[in-house]
Amino acid sequence: PKKTVVITGASSGLGLAAAKALAEQGWQVVMACRDFQKAEKAAKEAGMDPENYQVMHCDLASKQSVRNFVQTFRTQYQSLDALVCNAAVYFPNAHKEGVFLPGLFPGGGPRWSAEGHEMSFAANYLGHFLLCNLLLEDLKKSAPRGTARCVILGTVTATVNGSELGGMIPPLAHVGNFEGLEQGMKAPVTMLDGGAFDGAKAYKDSKVCDVMLMKELHRRFHKETGIVFTSLYPGCIAETGLFREHYPVFQNLFPAFHKTVTKAYVSQEEAGKRLAAVVADDRYGTSGSYYSWEGEAGTGGGGGQDAVSNTDKDFDWFMNYGSFRTLSIDEI
Ligand code: NDP
């Protein structure tokens, strides 16, 4: 039987590229997307064979939608081989509430999920937290076959180890002692550390939580279940929809900057292959690993796939934040 993978946010960018790569390798791809029509159109335009994929509605910013997705999935699929937590939103210009200068600060303050949590935290982390918890049962069933993997997207911009250039650009990720989380992360609380709202920081903080989630899932469930939990940074895919709310001048210059100056640039297609490899390739089957790539081979940088590291040391910086804490599944 075909192996089945669920990929969230597969309607564009990295998720779509990985969906296409895995479908071409013979996987059945369930594209868990908030915009059904957009996802169908994207899959068709990417030339994906309808035999190899199915779009299912899933809005990660609503716990009911996540639960509905899992129910629907189970009516159609007996087992799950891999879950890819890929979807994310990024509001780089949202800055402070009330500040609105067209073209300069187009964001205008925080946005909220169905349950009233700040949107980047809700969509990037909380929805995935719930999805992982629910689909753990389904992944367990395929673990004896040695195929079960749960993969989460991190980012170099959330690193705090002091050696990654991408992690030194302010605002820096900082979740503090989760003061905001302790207070429920609902209005007027927007940030995990309880500080003032900053859209770019909210994104980075949510990504720190994603990688910690993977690490914690590994610690709690890998031995018992055999499921392989990993996270990755696939390089800087400078042209995806992630930057849709950035200044136009940034959108134009960002890819060139990363191609020539930082050499961290990677095409959507190559990044999709990297993510597909973390899902399917034996080389990336060490649970607890954070796989990190540099630039695309050919554009310089760290030599493509050779730059992958998988030592436990890579997690130290995430652990600088102290013990992992999160809402329990009953609270969301
Ligand atoms: P895109 O914006 O192209 O893709 C993000 C996807 O997430 C879209 O399909 C989007 O759906 C979906 N999404 C957003 N909100 C929700 C929601 N509430 N429910 C369900 N789906 C949602 O960006 P990328 O491809 O660049 O990003 C993919 C992942 O890669 C992210 O996790 C990002 O953090 C990570 N990443 C990206 C890097 C880069 O350089 N681009 C670098 C490092 C990591 P819709 O199409 O409907 O908007």
mmCIF file of C-alpha atoms and ligand atoms in Angstrom:
data_model
loop_
_atom_site.group_PDB
_atom_site.id
_atom_site.type_symbol
_atom_site.label_atom_id
_atom_site.label_comp_id
_atom_site.label_asym_id
_atom_site.label_seq_id
_atom_site.Cartn_x
_atom_site.Cartn_y
_atom_site.Cartn_z
ATOM 1 C CA PRO A 1 0.000 0.000 0.000
ATOM 2 C CA LYS A 2 1.016 3.601 -0.566
ATOM 3 C CA LYS A 3 2.477 5.520 2.331
ATOM 4 C CA THR A 4 0.387 8.442 3.502
ATOM 5 C CA VAL A 5 1.663 11.863 4.536
ATOM 6 C CA VAL A 6 -0.310 14.822 5.892
ATOM 7 C CA ILE A 7 1.247 18.213 5.065
ATOM 8 C CA THR A 8 -0.230 21.378 6.564
ATOM 9 C CA GLY A 9 -0.149 24.567 4.496
ATOM 10 C CA ALA A 10 0.519 22.703 1.260
ATOM 11 C CA SER A 11 -1.236 25.336 -0.860
ATOM 12 C CA SER A 12 1.955 27.270 -1.561
ATOM 13 C CA GLY A 13 5.714 27.564 -1.090
ATOM 14 C CA LEU A 14 7.590 24.842 0.723
ATOM 15 C CA GLY A 15 4.514 22.752 1.572
ATOM 16 C CA LEU A 16 3.412 22.599 -2.049
ATOM 17 C CA ALA A 17 6.923 21.792 -3.293
ATOM 18 C CA ALA A 18 7.289 18.982 -0.739
ATOM 19 C CA ALA A 19 3.796 17.663 -1.574
ATOM 20 C CA LYS A 20 4.760 17.465 -5.240
ATOM 21 C CA ALA A 21 8.107 15.799 -4.479
ATOM 22 C CA LEU A 22 6.538 13.158 -2.214
ATOM 23 C CA ALA A 23 3.627 12.504 -4.604
ATOM 24 C CA GLU A 24 6.184 11.869 -7.359
ATOM 25 C CA GLN A 25 7.936 9.390 -5.068
ATOM 26 C CA GLY A 26 4.707 7.391 -4.769
ATOM 27 C CA TRP A 27 3.311 8.807 -1.527
ATOM 28 C CA GLN A 28 -0.361 9.582 -1.015
ATOM 29 C CA VAL A 29 -0.321 13.237 0.034
ATOM 30 C CA VAL A 30 -3.094 14.723 2.146
ATOM 31 C CA MET A 31 -2.842 18.483 1.754
ATOM 32 C CA ALA A 32 -4.284 20.006 4.947
ATOM 33 C CA CYS A 33 -5.174 23.545 3.882
ATOM 34 C CA ARG A 34 -7.325 26.438 5.050
ATOM 35 C CA ASP A 35 -8.206 27.540 1.498
ATOM 36 C CA PHE A 36 -9.529 24.502 -0.348
ATOM 37 C CA GLN A 37 -9.888 26.202 -3.710
ATOM 38 C CA LYS A 38 -6.416 27.745 -3.607
ATOM 39 C CA ALA A 39 -4.878 24.383 -2.721
ATOM 40 C CA GLU A 40 -6.676 22.516 -5.534
ATOM 41 C CA LYS A 41 -5.605 25.156 -8.022
ATOM 42 C CA ALA A 42 -2.011 25.117 -6.768
ATOM 43 C CA ALA A 43 -1.802 21.309 -6.994
ATOM 44 C CA LYS A 44 -3.154 21.339 -10.543
ATOM 45 C CA GLU A 45 -0.828 24.112 -11.622
ATOM 46 C CA ALA A 46 2.111 22.244 -10.104
ATOM 47 C CA GLY A 47 1.188 19.309 -12.352
ATOM 48 C CA MET A 48 0.380 16.907 -9.496
ATOM 49 C CA ASP A 49 -1.467 13.725 -10.443
ATOM 50 C CA PRO A 50 -4.934 13.733 -8.749
ATOM 51 C CA GLU A 51 -4.387 10.048 -7.990
ATOM 52 C CA ASN A 52 -1.604 10.968 -5.578
ATOM 53 C CA TYR A 53 -3.088 13.748 -3.484
ATOM 54 C CA GLN A 54 -6.199 14.894 -1.714
ATOM 55 C CA VAL A 55 -6.962 18.352 -0.382
ATOM 56 C CA MET A 56 -8.701 18.369 3.005
ATOM 57 C CA HIS A 57 -9.835 21.446 4.826
ATOM 58 C CA CYS A 58 -7.864 22.354 7.947
ATOM 59 C CA ASP A 59 -7.583 25.812 9.438
ATOM 60 C CA LEU A 60 -4.943 25.643 12.150
ATOM 61 C CA ALA A 61 -6.264 28.833 13.708
ATOM 62 C CA SER A 62 -9.402 26.998 14.843
ATOM 63 C CA LYS A 63 -9.317 24.011 17.148
ATOM 64 C CA GLN A 64 -12.691 22.838 15.838
ATOM 65 C CA SER A 65 -11.328 22.841 12.307
ATOM 66 C CA VAL A 66 -8.276 20.809 13.391
ATOM 67 C CA ARG A 67 -10.508 18.288 15.157
ATOM 68 C CA ASN A 68 -12.830 18.085 12.136
ATOM 69 C CA PHE A 69 -9.829 17.501 9.886
ATOM 70 C CA VAL A 70 -8.645 14.571 11.997
ATOM 71 C CA GLN A 71 -12.127 13.028 11.963
ATOM 72 C CA THR A 72 -12.434 13.372 8.199
ATOM 73 C CA PHE A 73 -8.943 11.993 7.698
ATOM 74 C CA ARG A 74 -9.804 8.894 9.723
ATOM 75 C CA THR A 75 -12.922 8.182 7.696
ATOM 76 C CA GLN A 76 -10.759 7.866 4.597
ATOM 77 C CA TYR A 77 -7.353 6.602 5.733
ATOM 78 C CA GLN A 78 -6.511 3.605 7.921
ATOM 79 C CA SER A 79 -2.984 4.715 8.814
ATOM 80 C CA LEU A 80 -0.610 7.652 8.685
ATOM 81 C CA ASP A 81 3.099 7.351 7.933
ATOM 82 C CA ALA A 82 4.171 10.973 8.278
ATOM 83 C CA LEU A 83 2.883 14.300 9.540
ATOM 84 C CA VAL A 84 4.523 17.522 8.346
ATOM 85 C CA CYS A 85 3.758 20.651 10.397
ATOM 86 C CA ASN A 86 4.620 23.212 7.741
ATOM 87 C CA ALA A 87 1.940 25.930 7.702
ATOM 88 C CA ALA A 88 2.835 29.347 9.104
ATOM 89 C CA VAL A 89 1.935 33.008 9.013
ATOM 90 C CA TYR A 90 4.313 35.937 9.419
ATOM 91 C CA PHE A 91 3.211 39.518 10.083
ATOM 92 C CA PRO A 92 6.504 41.408 9.879
ATOM 93 C CA ASN A 93 4.986 44.862 9.718
ATOM 94 C CA ALA A 94 2.186 44.510 12.194
ATOM 95 C CA HIS A 95 4.108 46.349 14.934
ATOM 96 C CA LYS A 96 2.123 48.304 17.414
ATOM 97 C CA GLU A 97 -1.614 48.626 17.496
ATOM 98 C CA GLY A 98 -3.014 51.774 15.989
ATOM 99 C CA VAL A 99 0.096 52.556 13.934
ATOM 100 C CA PHE A 100 -0.905 52.475 10.307
ATOM 101 C CA LEU A 101 1.132 54.112 7.582
ATOM 102 C CA PRO A 102 0.366 52.543 4.185
ATOM 103 C CA GLY A 103 3.511 50.965 2.730
ATOM 104 C CA LEU A 104 5.390 51.412 5.980
ATOM 105 C CA PHE A 105 3.340 49.774 8.724
ATOM 106 C CA PRO A 106 0.535 48.039 6.844
ATOM 107 C CA GLY A 107 -0.125 45.470 9.558
ATOM 108 C CA GLY A 108 -1.879 47.516 12.201
ATOM 109 C CA GLY A 109 -1.614 45.342 15.311
ATOM 110 C CA PRO A 110 -2.295 41.758 16.295
ATOM 111 C CA ARG A 111 -4.822 39.397 14.712
ATOM 112 C CA TRP A 112 -6.675 36.647 16.508
ATOM 113 C CA SER A 113 -7.568 33.002 16.004
ATOM 114 C CA ALA A 114 -11.046 31.496 16.362
ATOM 115 C CA GLU A 115 -10.341 30.913 20.056
ATOM 116 C CA GLY A 116 -8.933 34.410 20.523
ATOM 117 C CA HIS A 117 -5.208 33.612 20.650
ATOM 118 C CA GLU A 118 -2.654 35.793 18.859
ATOM 119 C CA MET A 119 -2.643 34.508 15.278
ATOM 120 C CA SER A 120 1.040 33.628 14.715
ATOM 121 C CA PHE A 121 1.147 31.651 17.951
ATOM 122 C CA ALA A 122 -2.210 29.997 17.180
ATOM 123 C CA ALA A 123 -1.599 29.022 13.536
ATOM 124 C CA ASN A 124 2.123 28.274 13.723
ATOM 125 C CA TYR A 125 2.181 26.496 17.062
ATOM 126 C CA LEU A 126 -1.098 25.836 18.843
ATOM 127 C CA GLY A 127 -2.903 24.275 15.861
ATOM 128 C CA HIS A 128 0.082 22.033 15.225
ATOM 129 C CA PHE A 129 0.317 21.143 18.903
ATOM 130 C CA LEU A 130 -3.269 19.892 18.792
ATOM 131 C CA LEU A 131 -2.801 18.164 15.439
ATOM 132 C CA CYS A 132 0.334 16.312 16.635
ATOM 133 C CA ASN A 133 -1.408 15.197 19.795
ATOM 134 C CA LEU A 134 -4.446 13.895 17.918
ATOM 135 C CA LEU A 135 -2.543 12.213 15.075
ATOM 136 C CA LEU A 136 -0.064 10.543 17.416
ATOM 137 C CA GLU A 137 -2.479 7.604 17.584
ATOM 138 C CA ASP A 138 -2.508 7.287 13.802
ATOM 139 C CA LEU A 139 1.283 7.550 13.534
ATOM 140 C CA LYS A 140 1.687 4.872 16.208
ATOM 141 C CA LYS A 141 -0.066 2.380 13.953
ATOM 142 C CA SER A 142 2.579 2.687 11.251
ATOM 143 C CA ALA A 143 5.527 2.816 13.647
ATOM 144 C CA PRO A 144 6.047 -0.981 13.584
ATOM 145 C CA ARG A 145 6.664 -0.668 9.838
ATOM 146 C CA GLY A 146 9.499 1.720 10.705
ATOM 147 C CA THR A 147 8.052 4.577 8.705
ATOM 148 C CA ALA A 148 6.349 6.882 11.209
ATOM 149 C CA ARG A 149 7.738 10.421 11.232
ATOM 150 C CA CYS A 150 6.575 13.733 12.601
ATOM 151 C CA VAL A 151 8.403 16.702 11.059
ATOM 152 C CA ILE A 152 8.163 20.346 12.142
ATOM 153 C CA LEU A 153 9.542 23.464 10.470
ATOM 154 C CA GLY A 154 11.940 25.652 12.412
ATOM 155 C CA THR A 155 13.868 28.674 11.208
ATOM 156 C CA VAL A 156 17.348 30.064 11.504
ATOM 157 C CA THR A 157 15.858 33.445 12.403
ATOM 158 C CA ALA A 158 14.718 31.994 15.731
ATOM 159 C CA THR A 159 18.162 30.755 16.767
ATOM 160 C CA VAL A 160 19.672 32.284 19.870
ATOM 161 C CA ASN A 161 22.997 30.443 19.931
ATOM 162 C CA GLY A 162 24.946 33.567 18.998
ATOM 163 C CA SER A 163 26.649 31.995 15.977
ATOM 164 C CA GLU A 164 23.950 31.998 13.279
ATOM 165 C CA LEU A 165 23.769 35.308 11.440
ATOM 166 C CA GLY A 166 20.049 34.797 10.802
ATOM 167 C CA GLY A 167 19.441 34.583 14.530
ATOM 168 C CA MET A 168 21.111 37.894 15.291
ATOM 169 C CA ILE A 169 18.743 40.160 13.410
ATOM 170 C CA PRO A 170 16.375 41.992 15.755
ATOM 171 C CA PRO A 171 13.806 41.476 17.042
ATOM 172 C CA LEU A 172 15.306 38.374 18.620
ATOM 173 C CA ALA A 173 13.217 35.390 19.630
ATOM 174 C CA HIS A 174 12.620 35.467 23.346
ATOM 175 C CA VAL A 175 9.900 33.536 25.111
ATOM 176 C CA GLY A 176 10.977 34.611 28.585
ATOM 177 C CA ASN A 177 9.401 32.448 31.237
ATOM 178 C CA PHE A 178 6.230 32.107 29.169
ATOM 179 C CA GLU A 179 4.543 34.849 31.190
ATOM 180 C CA GLY A 180 2.087 35.503 28.326
ATOM 181 C CA LEU A 181 1.308 31.814 27.978
ATOM 182 C CA GLU A 182 0.676 31.552 31.709
ATOM 183 C CA GLN A 183 -1.880 34.339 31.266
ATOM 184 C CA GLY A 184 -3.639 32.432 28.480
ATOM 185 C CA MET A 185 -2.302 34.243 25.390
ATOM 186 C CA LYS A 186 -5.596 36.013 24.776
ATOM 187 C CA ALA A 187 -6.247 39.755 24.317
ATOM 188 C CA PRO A 188 -4.740 41.954 25.554
ATOM 189 C CA VAL A 189 -1.846 39.454 25.909
ATOM 190 C CA THR A 190 -0.134 38.901 22.570
ATOM 191 C CA MET A 191 3.406 37.758 23.258
ATOM 192 C CA LEU A 192 4.739 34.631 24.962
ATOM 193 C CA ASP A 193 6.995 36.705 27.202
ATOM 194 C CA GLY A 194 4.092 39.010 28.029
ATOM 195 C CA GLY A 195 5.755 41.971 26.249
ATOM 196 C CA ALA A 196 4.449 44.470 23.691
ATOM 197 C CA PHE A 197 3.209 43.108 20.373
ATOM 198 C CA ASP A 198 5.778 42.718 17.616
ATOM 199 C CA GLY A 199 4.718 40.654 14.594
ATOM 200 C CA ALA A 200 8.212 39.570 13.516
ATOM 201 C CA LYS A 201 9.089 38.486 17.058
ATOM 202 C CA ALA A 202 5.771 36.652 17.419
ATOM 203 C CA TYR A 203 6.710 34.581 14.361
ATOM 204 C CA LYS A 204 10.160 33.744 15.711
ATOM 205 C CA ASP A 205 8.798 32.899 19.162
ATOM 206 C CA SER A 206 6.199 30.577 17.630
ATOM 207 C CA LYS A 207 8.971 28.793 15.717
ATOM 208 C CA VAL A 208 11.022 28.337 18.894
ATOM 209 C CA CYS A 209 7.932 26.662 20.362
ATOM 210 C CA ASP A 210 7.581 24.445 17.285
ATOM 211 C CA VAL A 211 11.113 23.119 17.645
ATOM 212 C CA MET A 212 10.693 22.678 21.389
ATOM 213 C CA LEU A 213 7.458 20.808 20.709
ATOM 214 C CA MET A 214 9.282 18.391 18.446
ATOM 215 C CA LYS A 215 12.033 17.952 20.999
ATOM 216 C CA GLU A 216 9.512 17.297 23.758
ATOM 217 C CA LEU A 217 7.491 14.854 21.638
ATOM 218 C CA HIS A 218 10.756 13.012 21.017
ATOM 219 C CA ARG A 219 11.551 12.936 24.729
ATOM 220 C CA ARG A 220 8.119 11.716 25.739
ATOM 221 C CA PHE A 221 7.086 9.419 22.923
ATOM 222 C CA HIS A 222 9.953 8.217 20.747
ATOM 223 C CA LYS A 223 11.091 5.249 22.848
ATOM 224 C CA GLU A 224 7.583 4.108 23.621
ATOM 225 C CA THR A 225 6.127 4.503 20.120
ATOM 226 C CA GLY A 226 9.058 4.309 17.687
ATOM 227 C CA ILE A 227 7.857 7.465 15.952
ATOM 228 C CA VAL A 228 10.721 9.614 14.640
ATOM 229 C CA PHE A 229 10.328 13.296 15.594
ATOM 230 C CA THR A 230 12.506 15.814 13.729
ATOM 231 C CA SER A 231 12.605 19.462 12.761
ATOM 232 C CA LEU A 232 14.420 21.320 10.044
ATOM 233 C CA TYR A 233 15.542 24.588 8.582
ATOM 234 C CA PRO A 234 15.629 24.095 4.808
ATOM 235 C CA GLY A 235 17.539 27.292 3.885
ATOM 236 C CA CYS A 236 16.112 30.687 3.031
ATOM 237 C CA ILE A 237 13.314 30.306 0.476
ATOM 238 C CA ALA A 238 13.136 34.004 -0.137
ATOM 239 C CA GLU A 239 10.204 34.169 -2.577
ATOM 240 C CA THR A 240 7.421 32.284 -0.813
ATOM 241 C CA GLY A 241 4.081 33.621 0.356
ATOM 242 C CA LEU A 242 5.538 33.907 3.864
ATOM 243 C CA PHE A 243 6.769 37.367 2.967
ATOM 244 C CA ARG A 244 3.493 38.480 1.386
ATOM 245 C CA GLU A 245 2.959 41.180 4.011
ATOM 246 C CA HIS A 246 6.455 42.586 3.848
ATOM 247 C CA TYR A 247 7.282 45.927 2.182
ATOM 248 C CA PRO A 248 7.362 45.594 -1.636
ATOM 249 C CA VAL A 249 10.957 46.826 -1.697
ATOM 250 C CA PHE A 250 11.892 44.077 0.771
ATOM 251 C CA GLN A 251 10.140 41.453 -1.352
ATOM 252 C CA ASN A 252 12.145 42.587 -4.388
ATOM 253 C CA LEU A 253 15.544 42.791 -2.736
ATOM 254 C CA PHE A 254 15.334 39.892 -0.269
ATOM 255 C CA PRO A 255 15.979 37.017 -2.752
ATOM 256 C CA ALA A 256 18.922 38.806 -4.384
ATOM 257 C CA PHE A 257 20.377 39.645 -0.972
ATOM 258 C CA HIS A 258 20.306 36.015 0.091
ATOM 259 C CA LYS A 259 21.644 34.797 -3.247
ATOM 260 C CA THR A 260 24.637 37.118 -3.236
ATOM 261 C CA VAL A 261 25.388 38.279 0.313
ATOM 262 C CA THR A 262 24.352 35.605 2.819
ATOM 263 C CA LYS A 263 24.342 32.741 0.264
ATOM 264 C CA ALA A 264 21.499 31.231 2.258
ATOM 265 C CA TYR A 265 19.064 31.296 -0.683
ATOM 266 C CA VAL A 266 17.360 28.087 -1.724
ATOM 267 C CA SER A 267 14.730 27.609 -4.442
ATOM 268 C CA GLN A 268 11.266 26.360 -3.515
ATOM 269 C CA GLU A 269 11.882 23.192 -5.506
ATOM 270 C CA GLU A 270 15.175 22.380 -3.782
ATOM 271 C CA ALA A 271 13.729 23.202 -0.346
ATOM 272 C CA GLY A 272 10.764 20.922 -1.152
ATOM 273 C CA LYS A 273 13.200 18.100 -1.914
ATOM 274 C CA ARG A 274 14.982 18.694 1.385
ATOM 275 C CA LEU A 275 11.731 18.514 3.324
ATOM 276 C CA ALA A 276 10.667 15.412 1.354
ATOM 277 C CA ALA A 277 14.004 13.806 2.272
ATOM 278 C CA VAL A 278 13.445 14.502 5.969
ATOM 279 C CA VAL A 279 10.081 12.747 5.602
ATOM 280 C CA ALA A 280 11.182 9.765 3.553
ATOM 281 C CA ASP A 281 14.943 9.303 3.472
ATOM 282 C CA ASP A 282 16.800 6.925 5.821
ATOM 283 C CA ARG A 283 19.537 9.538 6.274
ATOM 284 C CA TYR A 284 17.159 11.775 8.219
ATOM 285 C CA GLY A 285 15.651 9.176 10.514
ATOM 286 C CA THR A 286 17.317 10.117 13.809
ATOM 287 C CA SER A 287 14.568 11.117 16.212
ATOM 288 C CA GLY A 288 15.240 14.305 18.153
ATOM 289 C CA SER A 289 17.322 15.848 15.357
ATOM 290 C CA TYR A 290 17.174 19.386 14.008
ATOM 291 C CA TYR A 291 18.375 19.234 10.403
ATOM 292 C CA SER A 292 19.738 22.522 9.152
ATOM 293 C CA TRP A 293 20.750 23.391 5.622
ATOM 294 C CA GLU A 294 22.637 26.339 4.262
ATOM 295 C CA GLY A 295 22.514 27.723 0.731
ATOM 296 C CA GLU A 296 21.672 25.847 -2.404
ATOM 297 C CA ALA A 297 24.541 24.005 -4.040
ATOM 298 C CA GLY A 298 25.514 26.236 -6.932
ATOM 299 C CA THR A 299 24.748 29.464 -5.122
ATOM 300 C CA GLY A 300 27.600 28.979 -2.697
ATOM 301 C CA GLY A 301 27.037 28.922 1.022
ATOM 302 C CA GLY A 302 27.526 25.838 3.107
ATOM 303 C CA GLY A 303 27.530 23.214 0.381
ATOM 304 C CA GLY A 304 23.890 22.114 0.237
ATOM 305 C CA GLN A 305 23.122 18.763 1.719
ATOM 306 C CA ASP A 306 26.588 18.240 3.154
ATOM 307 C CA ALA A 307 25.845 21.041 5.578
ATOM 308 C CA VAL A 308 23.177 18.980 7.308
ATOM 309 C CA SER A 309 23.859 18.426 10.963
ATOM 310 C CA ASN A 310 22.067 16.065 13.220
ATOM 311 C CA THR A 311 23.799 16.192 16.543
ATOM 312 C CA ASP A 312 21.935 16.737 19.745
ATOM 313 C CA LYS A 313 24.174 19.754 20.330
ATOM 314 C CA ASP A 314 22.040 21.713 17.870
ATOM 315 C CA PHE A 315 19.257 21.787 20.397
ATOM 316 C CA ASP A 316 21.162 23.440 23.155
ATOM 317 C CA TRP A 317 20.075 26.892 22.168
ATOM 318 C CA PHE A 318 16.430 25.978 22.216
ATOM 319 C CA MET A 319 16.925 24.594 25.654
ATOM 320 C CA ASN A 320 18.352 27.906 26.846
ATOM 321 C CA TYR A 321 14.767 28.823 27.440
ATOM 322 C CA GLY A 322 14.561 26.440 30.337
ATOM 323 C CA SER A 323 12.011 23.754 30.849
ATOM 324 C CA PHE A 324 9.388 23.193 28.211
ATOM 325 C CA ARG A 325 5.918 24.246 29.191
ATOM 326 C CA THR A 326 2.758 24.385 27.167
ATOM 327 C CA LEU A 327 -0.978 24.269 27.457
ATOM 328 C CA SER A 328 -2.313 20.785 28.005
ATOM 329 C CA ILE A 329 -4.471 19.338 25.278
ATOM 330 C CA ASP A 330 -7.578 19.795 27.417
ATOM 331 C CA GLU A 331 -6.965 23.520 27.597
ATOM 332 C CA ILE A 332 -7.136 24.132 23.833
HETATM 333 P P1 NDP B 1 3.973 30.197 2.473
HETATM 334 O O1 NDP B 1 3.293 31.419 2.935
HETATM 335 O O2 NDP B 1 4.205 30.033 0.996
HETATM 336 O O3 NDP B 1 3.211 28.918 2.987
HETATM 337 C C1 NDP B 1 2.570 28.905 4.226
HETATM 338 C C2 NDP B 1 1.385 27.996 4.161
HETATM 339 O O4 NDP B 1 0.735 27.987 5.428
HETATM 340 C C3 NDP B 1 0.332 28.445 3.146
HETATM 341 O O5 NDP B 1 -0.129 27.299 2.467
HETATM 342 C C4 NDP B 1 -0.750 29.026 4.023
HETATM 343 O O6 NDP B 1 -2.066 28.922 3.485
HETATM 344 C C5 NDP B 1 -0.650 28.103 5.219
HETATM 345 N N1 NDP B 1 -1.369 28.632 6.390
HETATM 346 C C6 NDP B 1 -1.240 29.830 6.987
HETATM 347 N N2 NDP B 1 -2.118 29.941 7.997
HETATM 348 C C7 NDP B 1 -2.805 28.786 8.050
HETATM 349 C C8 NDP B 1 -3.856 28.290 8.866
HETATM 350 N N3 NDP B 1 -4.399 29.041 9.839
HETATM 351 N N4 NDP B 1 -4.334 27.066 8.630
HETATM 352 C C9 NDP B 1 -3.821 26.295 7.639
HETATM 353 N N5 NDP B 1 -2.848 26.707 6.828
HETATM 354 C C10 NDP B 1 -2.344 27.941 7.028
HETATM 355 O O7 NDP B 1 5.377 30.154 3.253
HETATM 356 P P2 NDP B 1 6.607 29.113 3.218
HETATM 357 O O8 NDP B 1 6.380 28.042 2.241
HETATM 358 O O9 NDP B 1 7.822 29.924 3.143
HETATM 359 O O10 NDP B 1 6.551 28.538 4.696
HETATM 360 C C11 NDP B 1 6.406 27.183 4.996
HETATM 361 C C12 NDP B 1 7.135 26.845 6.276
HETATM 362 O O11 NDP B 1 8.541 27.026 6.095
HETATM 363 C C13 NDP B 1 6.758 27.721 7.470
HETATM 364 O O12 NDP B 1 6.642 26.904 8.607
HETATM 365 C C14 NDP B 1 7.934 28.658 7.625
HETATM 366 O O13 NDP B 1 8.085 29.088 8.939
HETATM 367 C C15 NDP B 1 9.055 27.754 7.188
HETATM 368 N N6 NDP B 1 10.264 28.428 6.774
HETATM 369 C C16 NDP B 1 10.275 29.239 5.656
HETATM 370 C C17 NDP B 1 11.439 29.878 5.287
HETATM 371 C C18 NDP B 1 11.492 30.760 4.099
HETATM 372 O O14 NDP B 1 12.564 31.308 3.824
HETATM 373 N N7 NDP B 1 10.413 30.953 3.351
HETATM 374 C C19 NDP B 1 12.681 29.679 6.038
HETATM 375 C C20 NDP B 1 12.544 28.821 7.187
HETATM 376 C C21 NDP B 1 11.390 28.217 7.509
HETATM 377 P P3 NDP B 1 -2.676 30.006 2.433
HETATM 378 O O15 NDP B 1 -2.081 29.606 1.126
HETATM 379 O O16 NDP B 1 -4.130 29.758 2.533
HETATM 380 O O17 NDP B 1 -2.234 31.347 2.911
#
